[in-house]
Short mmCIF file of C-alpha atoms and ligand atoms in Angstrom, two decimals:
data_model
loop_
_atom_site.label_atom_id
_atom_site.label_comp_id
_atom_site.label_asym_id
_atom_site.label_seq_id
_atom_site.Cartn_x
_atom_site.Cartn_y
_atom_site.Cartn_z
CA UNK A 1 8.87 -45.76 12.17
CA UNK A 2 6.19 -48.63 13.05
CA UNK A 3 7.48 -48.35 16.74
CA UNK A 4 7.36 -44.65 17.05
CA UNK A 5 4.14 -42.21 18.77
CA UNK A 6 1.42 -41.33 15.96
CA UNK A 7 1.13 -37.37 15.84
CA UNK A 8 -1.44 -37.38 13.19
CA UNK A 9 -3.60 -40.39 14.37
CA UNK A 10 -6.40 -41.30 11.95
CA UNK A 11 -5.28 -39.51 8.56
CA UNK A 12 -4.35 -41.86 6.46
CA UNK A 13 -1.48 -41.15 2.91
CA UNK A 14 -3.26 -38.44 0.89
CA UNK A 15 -4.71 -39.72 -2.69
CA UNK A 16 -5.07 -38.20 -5.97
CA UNK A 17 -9.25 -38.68 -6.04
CA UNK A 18 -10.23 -36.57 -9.36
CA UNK A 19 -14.05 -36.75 -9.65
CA UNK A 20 -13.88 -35.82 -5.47
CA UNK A 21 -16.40 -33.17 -4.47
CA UNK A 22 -15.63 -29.75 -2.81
CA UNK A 23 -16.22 -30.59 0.65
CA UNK A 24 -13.86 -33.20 0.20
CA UNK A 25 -10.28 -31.70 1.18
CA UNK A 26 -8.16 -34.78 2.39
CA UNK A 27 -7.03 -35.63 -1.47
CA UNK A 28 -5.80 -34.32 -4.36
CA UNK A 29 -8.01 -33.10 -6.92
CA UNK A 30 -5.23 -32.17 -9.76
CA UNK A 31 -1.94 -33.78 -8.20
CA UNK A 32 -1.30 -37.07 -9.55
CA UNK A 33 2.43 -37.97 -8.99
CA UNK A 34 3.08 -40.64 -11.40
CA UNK A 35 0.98 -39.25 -14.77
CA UNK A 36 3.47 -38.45 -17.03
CA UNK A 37 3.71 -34.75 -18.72
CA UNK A 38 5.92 -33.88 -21.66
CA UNK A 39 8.03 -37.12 -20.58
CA UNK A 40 8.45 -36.58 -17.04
CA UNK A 41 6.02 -37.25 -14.15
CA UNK A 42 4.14 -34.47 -11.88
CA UNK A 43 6.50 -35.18 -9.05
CA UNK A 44 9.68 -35.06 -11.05
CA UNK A 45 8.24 -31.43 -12.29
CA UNK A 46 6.84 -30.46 -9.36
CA UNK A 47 9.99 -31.37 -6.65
CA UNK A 48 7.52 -30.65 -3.48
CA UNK A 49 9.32 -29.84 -0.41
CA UNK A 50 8.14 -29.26 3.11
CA UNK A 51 9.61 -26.55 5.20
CA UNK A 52 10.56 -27.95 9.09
CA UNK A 53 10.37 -23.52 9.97
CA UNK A 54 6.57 -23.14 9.52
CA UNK A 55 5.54 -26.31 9.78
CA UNK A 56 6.96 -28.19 12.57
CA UNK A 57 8.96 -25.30 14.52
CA UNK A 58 6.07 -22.47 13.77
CA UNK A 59 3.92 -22.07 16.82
CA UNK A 60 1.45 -19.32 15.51
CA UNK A 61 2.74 -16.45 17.67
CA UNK A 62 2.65 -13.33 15.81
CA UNK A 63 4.11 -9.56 17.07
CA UNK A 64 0.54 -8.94 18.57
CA UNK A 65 -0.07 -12.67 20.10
CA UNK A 66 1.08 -15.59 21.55
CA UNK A 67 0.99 -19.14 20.14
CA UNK A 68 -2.33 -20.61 19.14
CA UNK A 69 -1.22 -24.06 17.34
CA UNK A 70 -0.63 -26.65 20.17
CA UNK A 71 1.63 -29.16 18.59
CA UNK A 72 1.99 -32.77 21.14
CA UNK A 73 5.47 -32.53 19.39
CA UNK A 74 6.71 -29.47 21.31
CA UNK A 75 6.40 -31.12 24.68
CA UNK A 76 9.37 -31.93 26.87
CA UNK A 77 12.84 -30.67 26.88
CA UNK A 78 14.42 -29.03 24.05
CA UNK A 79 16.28 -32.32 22.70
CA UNK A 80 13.26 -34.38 23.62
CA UNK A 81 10.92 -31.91 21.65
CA UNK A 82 13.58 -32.13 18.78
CA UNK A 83 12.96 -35.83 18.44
CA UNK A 84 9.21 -35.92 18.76
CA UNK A 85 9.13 -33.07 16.05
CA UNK A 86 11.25 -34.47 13.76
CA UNK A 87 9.44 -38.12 14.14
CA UNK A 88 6.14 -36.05 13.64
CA UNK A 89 7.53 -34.48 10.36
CA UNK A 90 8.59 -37.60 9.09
CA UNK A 91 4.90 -38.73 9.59
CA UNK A 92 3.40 -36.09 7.74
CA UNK A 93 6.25 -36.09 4.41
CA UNK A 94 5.06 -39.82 4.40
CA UNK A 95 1.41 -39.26 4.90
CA UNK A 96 1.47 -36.05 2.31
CA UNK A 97 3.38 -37.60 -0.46
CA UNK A 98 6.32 -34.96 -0.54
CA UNK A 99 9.65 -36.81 -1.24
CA UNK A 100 12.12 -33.64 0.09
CA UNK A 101 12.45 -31.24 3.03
CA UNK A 102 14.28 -28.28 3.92
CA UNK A 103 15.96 -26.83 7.40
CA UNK A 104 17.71 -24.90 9.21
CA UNK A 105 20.59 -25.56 11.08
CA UNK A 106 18.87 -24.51 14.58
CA UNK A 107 15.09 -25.83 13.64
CA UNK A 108 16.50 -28.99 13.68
CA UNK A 109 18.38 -28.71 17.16
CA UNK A 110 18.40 -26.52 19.87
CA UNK A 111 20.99 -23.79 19.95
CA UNK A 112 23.21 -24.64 23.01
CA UNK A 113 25.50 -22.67 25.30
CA UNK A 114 28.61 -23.05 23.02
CA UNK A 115 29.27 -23.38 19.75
CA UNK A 116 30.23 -26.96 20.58
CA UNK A 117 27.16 -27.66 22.27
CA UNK A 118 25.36 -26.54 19.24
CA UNK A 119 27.18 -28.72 16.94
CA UNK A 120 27.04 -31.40 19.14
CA UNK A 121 22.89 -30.73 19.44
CA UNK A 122 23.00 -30.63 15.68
CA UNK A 123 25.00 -34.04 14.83
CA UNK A 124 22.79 -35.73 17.65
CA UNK A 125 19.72 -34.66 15.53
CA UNK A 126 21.20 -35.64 12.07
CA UNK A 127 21.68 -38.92 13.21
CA UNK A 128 17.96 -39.34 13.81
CA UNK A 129 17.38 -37.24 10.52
CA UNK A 130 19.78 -39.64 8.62
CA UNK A 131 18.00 -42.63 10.28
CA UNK A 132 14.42 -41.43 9.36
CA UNK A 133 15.05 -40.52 5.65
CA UNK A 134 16.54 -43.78 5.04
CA UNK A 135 13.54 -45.49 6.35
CA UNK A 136 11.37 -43.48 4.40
CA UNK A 137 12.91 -42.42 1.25
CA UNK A 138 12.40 -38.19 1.82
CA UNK A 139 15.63 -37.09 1.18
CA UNK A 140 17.09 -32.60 2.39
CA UNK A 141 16.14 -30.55 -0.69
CA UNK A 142 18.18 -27.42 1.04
CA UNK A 143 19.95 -26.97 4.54
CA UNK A 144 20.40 -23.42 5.26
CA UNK A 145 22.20 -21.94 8.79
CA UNK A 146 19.63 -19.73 10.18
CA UNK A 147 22.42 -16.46 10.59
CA UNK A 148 19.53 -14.22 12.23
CA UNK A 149 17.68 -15.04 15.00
CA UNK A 150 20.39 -15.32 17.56
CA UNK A 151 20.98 -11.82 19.49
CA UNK A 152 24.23 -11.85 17.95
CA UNK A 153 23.37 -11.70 14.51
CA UNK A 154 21.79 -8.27 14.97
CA UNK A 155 24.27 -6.38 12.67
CA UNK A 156 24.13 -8.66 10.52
CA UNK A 157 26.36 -12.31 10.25
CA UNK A 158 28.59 -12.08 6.88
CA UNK A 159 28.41 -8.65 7.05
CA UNK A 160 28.56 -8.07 10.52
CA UNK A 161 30.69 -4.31 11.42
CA UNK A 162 32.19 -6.80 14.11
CA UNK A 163 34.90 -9.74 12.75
CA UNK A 164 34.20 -11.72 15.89
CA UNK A 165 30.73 -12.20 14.58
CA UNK A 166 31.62 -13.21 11.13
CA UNK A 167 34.38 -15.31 12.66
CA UNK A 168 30.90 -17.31 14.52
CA UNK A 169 28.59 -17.25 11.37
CA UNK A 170 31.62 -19.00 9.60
CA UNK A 171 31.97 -21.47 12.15
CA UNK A 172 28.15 -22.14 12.26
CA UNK A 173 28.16 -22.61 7.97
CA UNK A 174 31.53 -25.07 8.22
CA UNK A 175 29.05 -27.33 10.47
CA UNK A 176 25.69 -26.89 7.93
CA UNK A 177 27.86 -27.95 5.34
CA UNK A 178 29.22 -30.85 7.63
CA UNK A 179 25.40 -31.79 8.25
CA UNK A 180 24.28 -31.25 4.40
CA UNK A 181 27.52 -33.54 3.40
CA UNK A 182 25.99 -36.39 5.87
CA UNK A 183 22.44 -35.95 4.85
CA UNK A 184 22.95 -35.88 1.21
CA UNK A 185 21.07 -32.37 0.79
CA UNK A 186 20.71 -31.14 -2.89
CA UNK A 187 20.96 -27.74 -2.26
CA UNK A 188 22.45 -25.34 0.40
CA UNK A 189 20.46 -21.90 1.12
CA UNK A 190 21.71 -18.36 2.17
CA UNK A 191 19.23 -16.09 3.23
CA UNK A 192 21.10 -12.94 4.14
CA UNK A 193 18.08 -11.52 6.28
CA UNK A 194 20.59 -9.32 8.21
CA UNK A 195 22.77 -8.53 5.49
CA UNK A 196 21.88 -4.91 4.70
CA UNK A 197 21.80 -1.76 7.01
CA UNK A 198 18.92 0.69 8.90
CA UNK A 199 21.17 3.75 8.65
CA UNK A 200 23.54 4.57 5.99
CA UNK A 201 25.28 6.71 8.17
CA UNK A 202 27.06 4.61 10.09
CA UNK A 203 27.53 1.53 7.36
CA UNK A 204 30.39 1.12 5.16
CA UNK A 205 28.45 -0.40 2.57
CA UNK A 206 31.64 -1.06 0.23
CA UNK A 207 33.34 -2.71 3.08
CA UNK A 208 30.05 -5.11 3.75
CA UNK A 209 29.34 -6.10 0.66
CA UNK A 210 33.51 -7.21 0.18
CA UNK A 211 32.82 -9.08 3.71
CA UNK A 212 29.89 -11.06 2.40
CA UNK A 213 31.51 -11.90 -0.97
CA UNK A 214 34.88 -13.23 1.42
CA UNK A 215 32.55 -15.33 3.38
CA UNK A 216 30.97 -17.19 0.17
CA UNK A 217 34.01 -17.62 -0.99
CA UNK A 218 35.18 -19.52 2.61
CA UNK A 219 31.74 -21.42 1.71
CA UNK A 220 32.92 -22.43 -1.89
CA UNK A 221 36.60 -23.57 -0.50
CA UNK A 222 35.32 -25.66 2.26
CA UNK A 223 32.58 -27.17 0.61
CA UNK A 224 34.87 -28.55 -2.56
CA UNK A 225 37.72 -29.41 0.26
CA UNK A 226 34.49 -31.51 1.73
CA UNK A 227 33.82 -32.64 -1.82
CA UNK A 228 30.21 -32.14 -1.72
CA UNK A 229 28.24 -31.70 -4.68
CA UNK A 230 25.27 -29.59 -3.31
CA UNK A 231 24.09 -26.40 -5.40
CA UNK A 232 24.92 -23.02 -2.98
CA UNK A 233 21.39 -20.71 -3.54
CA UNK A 234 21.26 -17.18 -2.70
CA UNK A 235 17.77 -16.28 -1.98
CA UNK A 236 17.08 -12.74 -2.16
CA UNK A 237 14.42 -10.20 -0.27
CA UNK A 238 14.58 -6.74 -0.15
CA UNK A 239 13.58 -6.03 3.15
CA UNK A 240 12.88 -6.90 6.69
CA UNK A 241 14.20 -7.63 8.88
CA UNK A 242 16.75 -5.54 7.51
CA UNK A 243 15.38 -1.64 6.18
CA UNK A 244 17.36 -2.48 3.16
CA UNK A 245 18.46 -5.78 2.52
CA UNK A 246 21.78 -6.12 -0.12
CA UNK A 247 19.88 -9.50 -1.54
CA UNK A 248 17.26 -7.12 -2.49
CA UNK A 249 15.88 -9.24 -5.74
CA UNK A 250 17.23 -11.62 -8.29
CA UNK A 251 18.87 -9.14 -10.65
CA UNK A 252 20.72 -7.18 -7.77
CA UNK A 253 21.81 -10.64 -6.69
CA UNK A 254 23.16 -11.97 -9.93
CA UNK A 255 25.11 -8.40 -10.26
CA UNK A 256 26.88 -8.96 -6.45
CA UNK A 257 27.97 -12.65 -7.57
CA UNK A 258 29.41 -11.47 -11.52
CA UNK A 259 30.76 -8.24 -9.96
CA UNK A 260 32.54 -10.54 -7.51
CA UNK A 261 33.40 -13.77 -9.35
CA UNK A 262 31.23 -15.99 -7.85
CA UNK A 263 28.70 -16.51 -10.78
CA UNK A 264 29.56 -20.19 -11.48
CA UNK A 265 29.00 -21.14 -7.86
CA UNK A 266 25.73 -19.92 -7.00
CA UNK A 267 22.29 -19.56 -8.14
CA UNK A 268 19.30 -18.28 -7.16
CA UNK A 269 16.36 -19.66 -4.64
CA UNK A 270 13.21 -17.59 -5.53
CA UNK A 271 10.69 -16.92 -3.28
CA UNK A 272 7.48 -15.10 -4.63
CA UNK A 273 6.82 -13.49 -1.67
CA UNK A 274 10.07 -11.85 -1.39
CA UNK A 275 9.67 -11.12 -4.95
CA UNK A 276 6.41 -8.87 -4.59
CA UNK A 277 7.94 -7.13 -1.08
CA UNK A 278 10.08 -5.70 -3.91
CA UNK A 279 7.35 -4.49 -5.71
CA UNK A 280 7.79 -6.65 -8.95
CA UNK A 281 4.96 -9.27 -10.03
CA UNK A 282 5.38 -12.66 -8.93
CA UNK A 283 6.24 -14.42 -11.58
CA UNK A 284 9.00 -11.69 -12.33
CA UNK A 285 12.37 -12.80 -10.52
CA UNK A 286 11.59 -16.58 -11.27
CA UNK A 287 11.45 -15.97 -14.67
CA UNK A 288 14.80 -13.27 -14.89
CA UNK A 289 16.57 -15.64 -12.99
CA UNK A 290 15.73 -18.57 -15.34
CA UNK A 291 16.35 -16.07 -18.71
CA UNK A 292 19.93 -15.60 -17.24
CA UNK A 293 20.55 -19.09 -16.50
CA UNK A 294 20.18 -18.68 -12.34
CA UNK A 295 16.90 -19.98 -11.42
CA UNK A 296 17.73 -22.92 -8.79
CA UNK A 297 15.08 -23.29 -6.38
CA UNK A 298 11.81 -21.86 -5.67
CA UNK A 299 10.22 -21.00 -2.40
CA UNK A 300 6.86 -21.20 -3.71
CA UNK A 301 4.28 -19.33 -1.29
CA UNK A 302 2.58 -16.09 -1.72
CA UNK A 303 1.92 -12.83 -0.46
CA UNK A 304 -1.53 -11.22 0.03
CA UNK A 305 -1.49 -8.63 -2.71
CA UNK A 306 -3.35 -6.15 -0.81
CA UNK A 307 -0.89 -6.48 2.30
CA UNK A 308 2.94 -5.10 1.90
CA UNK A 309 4.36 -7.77 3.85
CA UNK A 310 5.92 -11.29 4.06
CA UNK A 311 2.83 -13.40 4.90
CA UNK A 312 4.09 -16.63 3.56
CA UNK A 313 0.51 -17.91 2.25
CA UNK A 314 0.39 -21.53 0.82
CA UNK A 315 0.28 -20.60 -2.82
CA UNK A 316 -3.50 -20.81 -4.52
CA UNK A 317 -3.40 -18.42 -7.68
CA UNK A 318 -3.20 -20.82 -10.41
CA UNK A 319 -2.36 -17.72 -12.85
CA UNK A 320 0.73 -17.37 -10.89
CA UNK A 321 1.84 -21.18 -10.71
CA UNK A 322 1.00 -21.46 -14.68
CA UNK A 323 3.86 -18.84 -15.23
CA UNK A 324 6.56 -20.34 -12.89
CA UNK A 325 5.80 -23.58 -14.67
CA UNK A 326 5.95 -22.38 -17.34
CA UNK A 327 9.59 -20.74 -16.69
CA UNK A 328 10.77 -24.26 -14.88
CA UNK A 329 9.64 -26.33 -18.22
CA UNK A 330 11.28 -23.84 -20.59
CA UNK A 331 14.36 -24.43 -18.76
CA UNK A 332 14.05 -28.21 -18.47
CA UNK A 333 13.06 -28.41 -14.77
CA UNK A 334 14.13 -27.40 -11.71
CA UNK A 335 16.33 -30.18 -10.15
CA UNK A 336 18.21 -30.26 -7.95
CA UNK A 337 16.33 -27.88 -6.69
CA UNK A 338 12.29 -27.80 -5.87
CA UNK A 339 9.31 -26.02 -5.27
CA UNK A 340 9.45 -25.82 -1.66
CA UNK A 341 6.46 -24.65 0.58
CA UNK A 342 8.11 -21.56 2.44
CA UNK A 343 4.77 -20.80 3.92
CA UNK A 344 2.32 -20.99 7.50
CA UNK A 345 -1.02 -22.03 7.92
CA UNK A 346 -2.52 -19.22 9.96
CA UNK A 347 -2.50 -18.93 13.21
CA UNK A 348 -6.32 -19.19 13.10
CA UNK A 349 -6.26 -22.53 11.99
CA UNK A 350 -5.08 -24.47 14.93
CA UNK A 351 -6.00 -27.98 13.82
CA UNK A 352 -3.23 -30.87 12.66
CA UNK A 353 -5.33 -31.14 9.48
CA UNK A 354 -5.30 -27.83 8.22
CA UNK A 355 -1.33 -28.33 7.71
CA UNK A 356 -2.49 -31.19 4.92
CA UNK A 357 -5.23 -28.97 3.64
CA UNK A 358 -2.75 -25.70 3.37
CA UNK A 359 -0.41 -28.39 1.53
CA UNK A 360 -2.98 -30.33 -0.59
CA UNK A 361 -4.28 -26.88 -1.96
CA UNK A 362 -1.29 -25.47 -2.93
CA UNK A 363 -0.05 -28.51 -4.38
CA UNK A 364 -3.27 -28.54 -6.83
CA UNK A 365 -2.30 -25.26 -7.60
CA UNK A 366 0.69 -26.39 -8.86
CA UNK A 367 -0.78 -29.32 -10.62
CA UNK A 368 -2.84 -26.96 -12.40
CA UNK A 369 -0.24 -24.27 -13.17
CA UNK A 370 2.15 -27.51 -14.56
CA UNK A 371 -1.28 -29.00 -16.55
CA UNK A 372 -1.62 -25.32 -18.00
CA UNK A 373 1.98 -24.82 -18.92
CA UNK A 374 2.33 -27.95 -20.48
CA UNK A 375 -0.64 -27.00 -22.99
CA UNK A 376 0.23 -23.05 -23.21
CA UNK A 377 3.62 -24.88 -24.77
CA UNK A 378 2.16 -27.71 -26.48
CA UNK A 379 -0.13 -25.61 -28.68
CA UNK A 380 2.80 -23.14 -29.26
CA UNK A 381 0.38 -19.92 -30.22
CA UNK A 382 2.16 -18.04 -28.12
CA UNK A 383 6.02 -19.17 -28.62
CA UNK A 384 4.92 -18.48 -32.14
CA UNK A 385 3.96 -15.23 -31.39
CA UNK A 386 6.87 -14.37 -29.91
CA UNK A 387 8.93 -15.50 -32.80
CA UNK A 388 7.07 -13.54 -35.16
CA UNK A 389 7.45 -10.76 -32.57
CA UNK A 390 11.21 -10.57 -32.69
CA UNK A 391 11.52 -11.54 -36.52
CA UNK A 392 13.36 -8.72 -37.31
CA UNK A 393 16.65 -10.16 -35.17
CA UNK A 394 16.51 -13.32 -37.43
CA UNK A 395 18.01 -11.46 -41.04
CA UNK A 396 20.50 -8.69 -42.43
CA UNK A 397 21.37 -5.90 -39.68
CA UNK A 398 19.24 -8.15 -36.84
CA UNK A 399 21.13 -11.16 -37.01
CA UNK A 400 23.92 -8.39 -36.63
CA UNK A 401 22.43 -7.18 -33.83
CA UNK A 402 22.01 -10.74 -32.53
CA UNK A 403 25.52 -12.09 -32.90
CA UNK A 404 27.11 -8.76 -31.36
CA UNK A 405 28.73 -8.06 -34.82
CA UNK A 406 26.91 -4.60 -35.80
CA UNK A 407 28.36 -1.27 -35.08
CA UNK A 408 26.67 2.29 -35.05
CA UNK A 409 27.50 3.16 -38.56
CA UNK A 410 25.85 0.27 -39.59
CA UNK A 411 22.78 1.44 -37.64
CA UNK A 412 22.99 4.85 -39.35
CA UNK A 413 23.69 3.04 -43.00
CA UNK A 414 20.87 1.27 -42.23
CA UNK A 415 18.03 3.60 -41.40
CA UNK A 416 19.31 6.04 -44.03
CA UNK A 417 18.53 3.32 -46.34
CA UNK A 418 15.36 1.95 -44.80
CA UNK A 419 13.89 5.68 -42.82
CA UNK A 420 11.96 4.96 -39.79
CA UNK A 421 9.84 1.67 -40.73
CA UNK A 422 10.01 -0.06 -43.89
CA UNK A 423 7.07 -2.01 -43.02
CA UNK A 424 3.44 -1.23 -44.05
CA UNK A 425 1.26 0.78 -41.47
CA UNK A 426 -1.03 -2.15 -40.77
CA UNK A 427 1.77 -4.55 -39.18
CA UNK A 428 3.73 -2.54 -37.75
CA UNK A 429 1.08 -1.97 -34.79
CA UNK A 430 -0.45 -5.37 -35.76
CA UNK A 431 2.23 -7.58 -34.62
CA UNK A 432 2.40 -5.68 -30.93
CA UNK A 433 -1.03 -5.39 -30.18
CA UNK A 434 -2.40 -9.17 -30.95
CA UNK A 435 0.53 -10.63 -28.60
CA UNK A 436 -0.43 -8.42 -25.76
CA UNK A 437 -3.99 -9.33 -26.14
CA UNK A 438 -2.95 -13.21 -26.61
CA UNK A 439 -0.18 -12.64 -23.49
CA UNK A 440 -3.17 -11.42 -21.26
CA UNK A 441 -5.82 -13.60 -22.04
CA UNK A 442 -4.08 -16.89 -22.34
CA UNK A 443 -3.66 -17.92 -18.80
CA UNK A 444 -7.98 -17.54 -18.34
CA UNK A 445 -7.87 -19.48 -21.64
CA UNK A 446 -6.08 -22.60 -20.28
CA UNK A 447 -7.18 -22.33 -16.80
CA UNK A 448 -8.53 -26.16 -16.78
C1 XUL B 501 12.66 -15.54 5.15
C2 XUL B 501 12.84 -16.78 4.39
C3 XUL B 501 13.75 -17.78 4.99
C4 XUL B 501 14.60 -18.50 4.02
C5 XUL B 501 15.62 -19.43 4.67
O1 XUL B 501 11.74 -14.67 4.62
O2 XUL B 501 12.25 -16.98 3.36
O3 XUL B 501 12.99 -18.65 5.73
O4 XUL B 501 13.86 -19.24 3.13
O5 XUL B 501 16.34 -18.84 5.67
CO1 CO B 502 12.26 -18.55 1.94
#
């Protein structure tokens, strides 16, 4: 890269600088890659991605206004802009610290005239991709084929009411997977932003939803006839673009790929934003996913929560990143997947080193969130207290219960025996109410 234009002139690699002061923004405060937590380091944990979307393709427009961030890197024609932004993303991975990216297909490369123009835009690009991570080291956390910008896409791509449009998104995912195959990505996305309907009147929802599971199935044949050993993620939103997405949140997604047999070849890319839009809390679809066994990625921004929308804020709540580290530890980590930064600086802040502040913060979040997991579970009060909570599952009718093995007239035997509570008053409430109080103040209580 020695040879190659500077895009963020006279910032030098970010350092972990613990004692530094608040005016002091350009390191991390809490971040320190190589300490080592409950035997793995913070960036093993962690898995920090950067997304090429926001931060190298975003331009600050919004519905209301036009572009405010002047990037050098968008200068020139669309292939020569390709290069100069992928050169200047390479800079800042290198100059932030982040090991992985993520993409889509037509961030990367311009979308041509054809569908062989495209492709050929595309491989062009991955050759300078492939080039730059092995010079570097950064390495594709997720590809994903971006299946809804294009005016085609507009009733949807896998569920399109038109064949001829599926027949394109298929041909458009054969070449991601080609590209995620020669870039070694870890993961492959689908974002079904499309997939859903505005009027139920004129959508044959059965028929859409058969479509969709066809076309992950063409996904899972091509990729093992590739033999490549990426994860497939489903991330799931519940609206907009679409009214109603079908992707709405992580349960309704896990009950599409059982109902359809596709359960062993996909799991789940949370994003907390999307998460909220469906009016759970944010920690609630990472940590349902991850109880079922289908957490694989997480798009960690946030939303505002006094707006209703999809703002994609850089993540800053260390409440919130203490309970998705807390899920990612109890299930041994996230690999091969990551916590990648799904979010925009905002269009107000139009300089090149607000994109390492936004970054630096929200990684310190996360620092903070993994420091105050790692403690929550190290001084065990409140596994304990969940133990205790569900006792009664560990003996007689319980482990019954537990082991699938008890029937109704065992439950009628039983509380004919027993009546309603054999315990004493004083416990029964007891054992409820100190948890709650324990479950609600122990995030303030490790907040170091
Ligand atoms: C949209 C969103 C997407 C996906 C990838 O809200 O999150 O950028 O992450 O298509
Ligand atoms: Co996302």
């Amino acid at each position: 890269m020695a040879a190659q234009e500077e895009f963020f002139a006279g910032i030098p690699k970010i350092q972990y600088v613990p004692g530094a002061g608040p005016t002091e923004v350009m390191c991390f405060k809490h971040y320190n890659a190589e300490e080592v937590l409950m035997g793995r380091t913070m960036e093993d944990w962690l898995r920090f991605s950067v997304c090429y979307w926001h931060s190298f393709c975003g331009t600050g427009a919004d519905p209301f206004g036009l572009p405010t961030l002047n990037r050098r890197w968008n200068e020139g024609t669309p292939m020569d802009s390709a290069k100069k932004r992928l050169c200047a993303a390479f800079e800042f991975f290198t100059k932030l610290g982040v090991k992985y990216y993520t993409f889509h297909d037509r961030d990367l490369s311009p979308e041509g005239a054809t569908l062989e123009e495209s492709s050929r835009n595309l491989e062009e690009m991955a050759d300078l991709a492939l080039q730059l991570q092995n010079e570097t080291g950064v390495k594709v956390l997720w590809v994903t084929c971006n299946l809804f910008a294009h005016p085609r896409y507009m009733n949807g791509a896998a569920t399109n009411p038109d064949c001829h449009v599926l027949a394109y998104a298929g041909a458009q995912v054969k070449k991601g997977l080609d590209i995620a195959k020669k870039l070694g990505a870890e993961n492959f996305v689908f974002w079904g932003g499309r997939e859903g309907f505005l009027s139920i009147h004129n959508t044959d929802v059965a028929a859409e939803l058969k479509h969709m599971a066809s076309f992950f199935k063409m996904a899972v044949n091509y990729k093992e006839k590739l033999g490549l050993k990426c994860q497939f993620l489903i991330e799931p939103k519940p609206k907009e673009p679409c009214k109603h997405q079908y992707d709405y949140d992580a349960m309704s997604v896990i009950g599409f790929l059982k109902h359809y047999g596709l359960e062993n070849h996909f799991k789940l890319n949370i994003e907390p934003n999307h998460t909220t839009l469906a009016g759970h809390s944010y920690e609630h679809d990472v940590v349902m996913a991850s109880a079922l066994g289908m957490l694989g990625s997480v798009d960690s921004n946030t939303g505002s929560p006094d707006l209703g929308w999809d703002t994609d804020q850089f993540p800053m709540d260390i409440r919130n990143t203490t309970l998705v580290m807390k899920a990612v530890i109890g299930q041994g980590g996230l690999q091969p997947g990551g916590l990648n930064f799904d979010a925009k600086v905002r269009r107000e802040s139009t300089d090149l080193e607000d994109l390492f502040i936004a970054h630096i913060g929200a990684m310190d979040a996360f620092a903070r969130g993994l420091r105050n997991a790692v403690r929550m579970i190290e001084e065990g009060v409140i596994s304990a207290m969940v133990k205790e909570r569900y006792s009664s599952f560990s003996r007689g009718l319980g482990q019954k219960v537990e082991d699938g093995s008890a029937t109704l007239e065992d439950m009628e035997d039983f509380i004919k025996q027993n009546g309603w509570d054999s315990r004493p008053p004083g416990r029964r409430s007891n054992c409820v109410r100190r948890s709650i109080v324990v479950f609600l103040l122990a995030p303030l209580h490790v907040n170091v």
